[in-house]
Amino acid sequence: MRYAGRLAAVAFVGALSLAACGTDNNTGASGTTAATEAAADSGLSGTINAAGSSAQANAIDQWKKEFQAKNPGVSINYQPSGSGAGIQAFIQGTVALAGSDSALKEDEPAKADARCKTGKAVNIPMVTGPVAVVYNLPGVEGLQLSPKTLGGIFNSKITKWDDPAIKADNPNATLPSTPIQAFHRADESGTSDNFTKFLEATAGWPYEAAKAWPAEAKGQGAKGSDGIASSVKDTEGAISYVEMSYADNSQLQKAKVANGSGEFVELTPESAAKTVETAEVKGTGNDLALSIDYATKTPGAYPIVLVTYEITCEKGLPAEESKLVKSFLTYTASDEGQAALKDLGYAPLSGELLTKVRSTVEAIS
């Protein structure tokens, strides 16, 4: 599988105050029986304050509900403050887990390893979040957009909905001359990082892919995934990028996007999963940073996806912290935990990648 970058993952912010006892939480590669036992350890107690990716906020809410029901002595507080903030909190030692929509990169791995002291930080992919291209154009359903057209729109080169490039993608549509209002994330975001990686790989995007939106591209900023969804919903002529779960929750129009073969593909959990299945693990050892082929030519593959990583120490956390973190991640990687994602607008992990995720979680000590 191909995935880009080194892992940056779900952020758990604040102090972990734990009292853990009982049997060890072993997570077998099969994931089901051992995961259920680990997730329901009556000896676990404590509070996990968490923060990071807003893309996985809906997944965390569901996992938190189910995990706390199995472990009434545990309280999980997750703040969807954004991927960048989550990584910094982990590096600073104020969280045991960080949630990020892109893997650790540049100088982050060394800093994260230093935070772990006796071990290394690992990127653990846990949530596949398809990124929807959402728009607000009454009367125009089933909009189709090629990567090149998207690049022109988000670089402020295509400014009206009846532009010839959009007409070429939609020969049978009646398009209005409404001005395009392109929204991007105002905060540093793994969603922006993945979206600009897609544009860089497929659309001749002239700026470096990054969590921060390039000022030269202009457009309008909105904070967080909630901010993007509400801005598009409230603005006729708007277009943006946001996780599928937020698009569905806000009942936003979603465009079909052309993949590397030129096929316009509707976004579904299944079409996004086809792109994830072509990804490659780039990390070493138990680090599972991935590289995504945004130009995939796999039939029926929707090309814009992100993977949210849970970043923690493979070794180096206090024993009580490690026990609680391992138990929670054992649950999120279980059959039950992954099955819950599909109804929330995410694509569950499967196959070889899921087996590797469970092995990495099992190695936490």
XYZ file of C-alpha atoms in Angstrom:
365
model
C 0.000 0.000 0.000
C 1.160 3.532 -0.650
C 0.813 6.259 1.915
C 2.626 9.564 2.254
C 4.570 10.988 5.022
C 5.313 9.901 8.527
C 2.495 9.434 10.865
C 0.990 12.114 12.886
C -1.862 10.942 14.976
C -4.726 11.462 17.356
C -3.809 13.884 20.071
C -4.689 13.341 23.664
C -4.145 16.639 25.376
C -3.454 17.307 28.998
C -2.341 15.196 31.872
C -3.181 11.554 32.033
C -4.100 10.738 35.587
C -4.282 7.004 35.773
C -4.640 4.164 38.165
C -4.399 0.918 36.288
C -4.536 -2.590 37.609
C -5.725 -5.993 36.516
C -4.506 -8.197 33.717
C -2.397 -7.099 30.772
C -4.238 -5.934 27.654
C -2.920 -8.084 24.846
C -4.136 -7.300 21.335
C -3.803 -10.243 19.015
C -3.409 -9.748 15.292
C -6.869 -11.258 14.851
C -8.172 -8.288 16.794
C -11.555 -9.605 17.956
C -11.469 -11.627 21.180
C -8.352 -10.041 22.669
C -9.544 -6.576 21.679
C -12.888 -7.087 23.373
C -11.210 -8.270 26.557
C -8.728 -5.396 26.533
C -11.447 -2.844 25.874
C -13.466 -4.052 28.844
C -10.834 -4.111 31.592
C -12.706 -3.285 34.792
C -9.384 -2.432 36.440
C -8.799 0.621 34.234
C -9.431 4.053 35.668
C -8.230 7.545 34.923
C -8.749 10.512 32.626
C -7.408 10.979 29.122
C -7.461 14.593 27.947
C -7.061 14.543 24.200
C -6.758 16.925 21.256
C -5.801 17.030 17.617
C -7.397 16.290 14.267
C -10.910 17.602 13.796
C -11.297 15.187 10.872
C -11.657 12.261 13.254
C -13.746 14.055 15.882
C -16.908 12.121 15.009
C -15.011 8.827 15.178
C -13.496 9.735 18.552
C -16.940 10.678 19.897
C -18.298 7.242 18.962
C -15.256 5.354 20.268
C -15.300 7.389 23.476
C -18.952 6.497 24.083
C -18.413 2.770 23.568
C -15.051 2.530 25.356
C -16.278 4.412 28.415
C -19.373 2.200 28.557
C -17.062 -0.824 28.766
C -14.705 0.975 31.172
C -16.776 3.229 33.452
C -13.681 4.193 35.417
C -12.152 5.915 32.373
C -12.963 9.407 31.135
C -11.825 10.623 27.704
C -11.857 14.325 26.846
C -11.004 15.077 23.216
C -10.526 18.603 21.901
C -10.538 18.788 18.061
C -7.996 21.615 18.024
C -6.372 20.606 14.718
C -3.530 18.311 13.684
C -0.750 20.840 14.169
C -1.832 21.676 17.700
C -2.105 18.008 18.586
C 1.416 17.227 17.403
C 2.875 20.155 19.333
C 1.041 19.092 22.484
C 2.477 15.587 22.144
C 6.004 16.888 21.588
C 5.673 19.143 24.624
C 4.638 16.160 26.734
C 1.178 17.428 27.673
C -0.595 14.576 25.874
C -0.121 10.839 25.592
C -1.637 10.654 22.120
C -1.837 13.107 19.245
C -4.311 12.977 16.375
C -3.040 14.160 13.004
C -4.208 13.875 9.420
C -0.648 13.638 8.160
C 2.369 11.808 9.488
C 5.172 13.439 11.461
C 7.598 15.152 9.107
C 10.624 17.457 8.878
C 11.919 18.018 12.422
C 8.879 16.533 14.152
C 10.017 12.862 14.358
C 13.212 13.695 16.273
C 11.301 15.922 18.699
C 8.614 13.281 19.177
C 11.241 10.588 19.796
C 12.897 12.837 22.396
C 9.549 13.195 24.145
C 9.311 9.397 24.375
C 12.772 9.247 26.053
C 13.355 5.475 26.117
C 11.482 4.640 22.907
C 10.314 6.039 19.600
C 7.138 7.766 18.559
C 5.036 5.743 16.131
C 2.454 6.797 13.573
C -0.546 4.486 13.729
C -3.153 4.964 10.967
C -6.568 4.480 12.515
C -9.151 6.463 10.566
C -9.558 6.742 6.801
C -11.328 10.028 6.141
C -12.443 10.555 2.554
C -12.157 14.247 1.658
C -15.227 15.575 -0.102
C -15.212 18.483 -2.526
C -18.366 20.247 -1.355
C -20.248 23.036 -3.053
C -23.429 25.127 -2.818
C -24.983 25.560 -6.220
C -28.787 25.191 -6.206
C -30.090 23.277 -9.192
C -26.716 21.778 -10.130
C -26.497 18.173 -8.996
C -23.791 15.633 -9.782
C -21.120 18.253 -10.507
C -17.940 16.768 -11.999
C -14.510 18.332 -11.475
C -11.110 17.289 -12.788
C -7.951 17.873 -10.724
C -6.811 20.590 -13.143
C -10.119 22.432 -12.750
C -9.945 22.138 -8.973
C -6.430 23.556 -9.043
C -7.636 26.545 -11.029
C -10.551 27.161 -8.690
C -8.527 27.002 -5.474
C -5.711 29.075 -6.966
C -8.265 31.807 -7.769
C -7.721 31.411 -11.536
C -11.251 30.136 -12.198
C -13.698 32.577 -10.635
C -17.166 31.874 -12.102
C -19.219 28.715 -12.211
C -19.785 28.937 -15.964
C -16.046 29.018 -16.706
C -15.148 26.992 -19.832
C -13.062 24.551 -17.765
C -16.039 23.679 -15.567
C -18.279 23.438 -18.639
C -15.817 20.998 -20.210
C -16.068 18.754 -17.127
C -19.879 19.016 -17.203
C -20.998 19.108 -20.858
C -24.632 18.350 -20.056
C -25.051 20.711 -17.097
C -26.595 24.177 -17.062
C -24.128 26.250 -15.073
C -24.872 29.726 -13.678
C -22.504 32.689 -13.907
C -22.450 32.886 -10.111
C -19.079 33.998 -8.664
C -17.137 31.171 -7.038
C -16.504 31.574 -3.308
C -13.619 29.205 -2.525
C -13.144 28.417 1.166
C -10.062 26.864 2.761
C -9.030 26.012 6.306
C -7.808 29.094 8.179
C -6.028 26.976 10.795
C -3.167 24.557 10.175
C -4.820 21.359 9.104
C -3.934 17.860 8.015
C -6.953 18.090 5.715
C -5.342 21.027 3.906
C -2.059 19.105 3.821
C -3.680 16.117 2.131
C -5.807 18.225 -0.223
C -2.793 20.233 -1.398
C -0.795 17.002 -1.779
C -3.551 15.832 -4.118
C -3.392 19.104 -6.081
C 0.413 18.987 -6.150
C 0.395 15.421 -7.501
C -2.362 15.851 -10.075
C -3.056 19.493 -10.914
C 0.269 21.289 -11.262
C -0.327 23.083 -7.966
C 2.410 25.761 -7.826
C 2.750 25.842 -4.042
C 4.288 23.431 -1.574
C 1.797 21.077 0.050
C 1.431 22.037 3.706
C -0.903 22.170 6.680
C -1.100 25.965 6.289
C -2.994 27.279 3.252
C -0.737 29.317 0.908
C -1.584 33.018 1.124
C -0.817 33.414 -2.587
C -3.774 31.193 -3.496
C -6.138 33.641 -1.787
C -9.702 32.501 -1.110
C -11.623 32.729 2.161
C -10.618 31.025 5.394
C -12.798 29.202 7.907
C -11.603 27.551 11.104
C -11.991 23.831 11.585
C -14.068 21.304 9.684
C -17.235 22.644 11.314
C -16.364 26.132 10.105
C -15.851 24.926 6.534
C -19.127 23.007 6.502
C -21.165 25.908 7.875
C -19.513 28.430 5.507
C -20.352 26.358 2.440
C -23.884 25.687 3.646
C -24.525 29.404 4.209
C -22.885 30.746 1.007
C -24.394 30.288 -2.450
C -21.625 29.730 -4.986
C -19.270 28.305 -2.346
C -16.854 25.412 -2.795
C -14.418 23.803 -0.354
C -12.899 20.545 0.854
C -13.945 18.785 4.049
C -14.129 15.269 5.467
C -17.019 13.191 4.174
C -18.517 12.858 7.662
C -18.928 16.639 7.935
C -20.291 16.877 4.402
C -22.909 14.242 5.161
C -23.842 15.676 8.542
C -24.422 19.100 6.944
C -26.151 17.592 3.888
C -23.793 19.364 1.492
C -23.565 18.735 -2.251
C -20.531 16.605 -3.134
C -18.747 16.728 -6.489
C -17.495 13.724 -8.421
C -13.717 13.960 -8.816
C -11.667 12.518 -11.676
C -8.966 10.021 -10.735
C -5.726 9.367 -12.620
C -7.502 7.571 -15.457
C -9.917 10.462 -16.009
C -12.867 8.582 -14.506
C -15.202 10.850 -12.525
C -15.890 8.984 -9.277
C -18.593 9.552 -6.703
C -17.356 9.650 -3.109
C -18.405 6.667 -0.994
C -16.593 4.735 1.749
C -16.038 1.962 -0.788
C -14.578 4.206 -3.525
C -12.253 5.882 -1.014
C -11.141 2.510 0.350
C -9.930 1.538 -3.129
C -7.378 4.359 -3.006
C -6.253 3.409 0.487
C -5.723 -0.159 -0.713
C -3.099 1.098 -3.191
C -1.114 2.908 -0.488
C 2.350 1.899 0.664
C 3.753 1.783 4.190
C 6.800 4.064 4.232
C 7.626 3.867 7.935
C 10.070 1.362 9.380
C 9.583 -1.136 12.186
C 6.283 -0.505 13.933
C 5.954 2.983 12.453
C 3.171 2.903 9.854
C 3.512 6.226 8.035
C 1.879 5.853 4.622
C 2.261 7.192 1.104
C -0.965 7.700 -0.850
C -1.142 7.546 -4.652
C -3.348 10.573 -5.332
C -3.104 9.865 -9.068
C -4.422 6.328 -8.706
C -5.829 4.748 -11.858
C -7.631 1.990 -9.978
C -11.137 1.685 -11.497
C -13.765 3.197 -9.235
C -11.191 4.742 -6.861
C -11.968 8.169 -5.403
C -8.585 9.932 -5.225
C -8.787 12.423 -2.336
C -8.392 10.647 0.990
C -6.612 11.303 4.238
C -5.543 8.982 6.985
C -5.673 10.150 10.579
C -2.845 8.796 12.666
C -2.751 8.182 16.368
C 0.749 9.213 17.471
C 2.116 7.851 20.698
C 5.238 6.317 22.193
C 5.972 2.718 21.316
C 7.917 2.698 24.588
C 8.652 5.440 27.065
C 5.306 6.366 28.595
C 4.793 5.672 32.313
C 3.407 2.172 32.788
C -0.047 3.378 33.827
C -0.325 5.719 30.850
C 0.876 3.046 28.481
C -1.710 0.556 29.757
C -4.601 2.953 29.243
C -3.429 4.149 25.815
C -2.876 0.589 24.640
C -6.311 -0.497 25.820
C -8.063 2.371 24.044
C -6.192 1.837 20.770
C -6.827 -1.898 21.034
C -10.528 -1.067 20.978
C -10.313 1.444 18.108
C -8.462 -1.134 15.967
C -10.870 -3.954 16.827
C -13.531 -5.274 14.463
C -16.164 -3.478 16.539
C -14.275 -0.193 16.591
C -13.610 -0.166 12.846
C -17.133 -1.294 11.936
C -18.528 1.786 13.689
C -16.722 4.080 11.226
C -18.704 3.340 8.081
C -21.952 4.782 9.422
C -20.068 7.953 10.378
C -18.760 8.716 6.888
C -15.341 7.074 7.223
C -13.828 4.055 5.489
C -12.803 1.222 7.869
C -9.287 -0.190 7.717
C -8.992 -3.711 6.403
C -6.643 -6.422 5.221
C -2.885 -6.218 5.607
C -2.887 -2.639 6.904
C -5.299 -3.438 9.730
C -3.168 -6.444 10.702
C -0.098 -4.189 10.879
C -1.981 -1.606 12.951
C -2.970 -4.248 15.490
C 0.605 -5.505 15.704
C 1.885 -1.990 16.368
C -0.690 -1.418 19.091
C 0.226 -4.757 20.669
C 3.868 -3.657 20.815
C 3.103 -0.588 22.957
C 4.650 -1.065 26.377
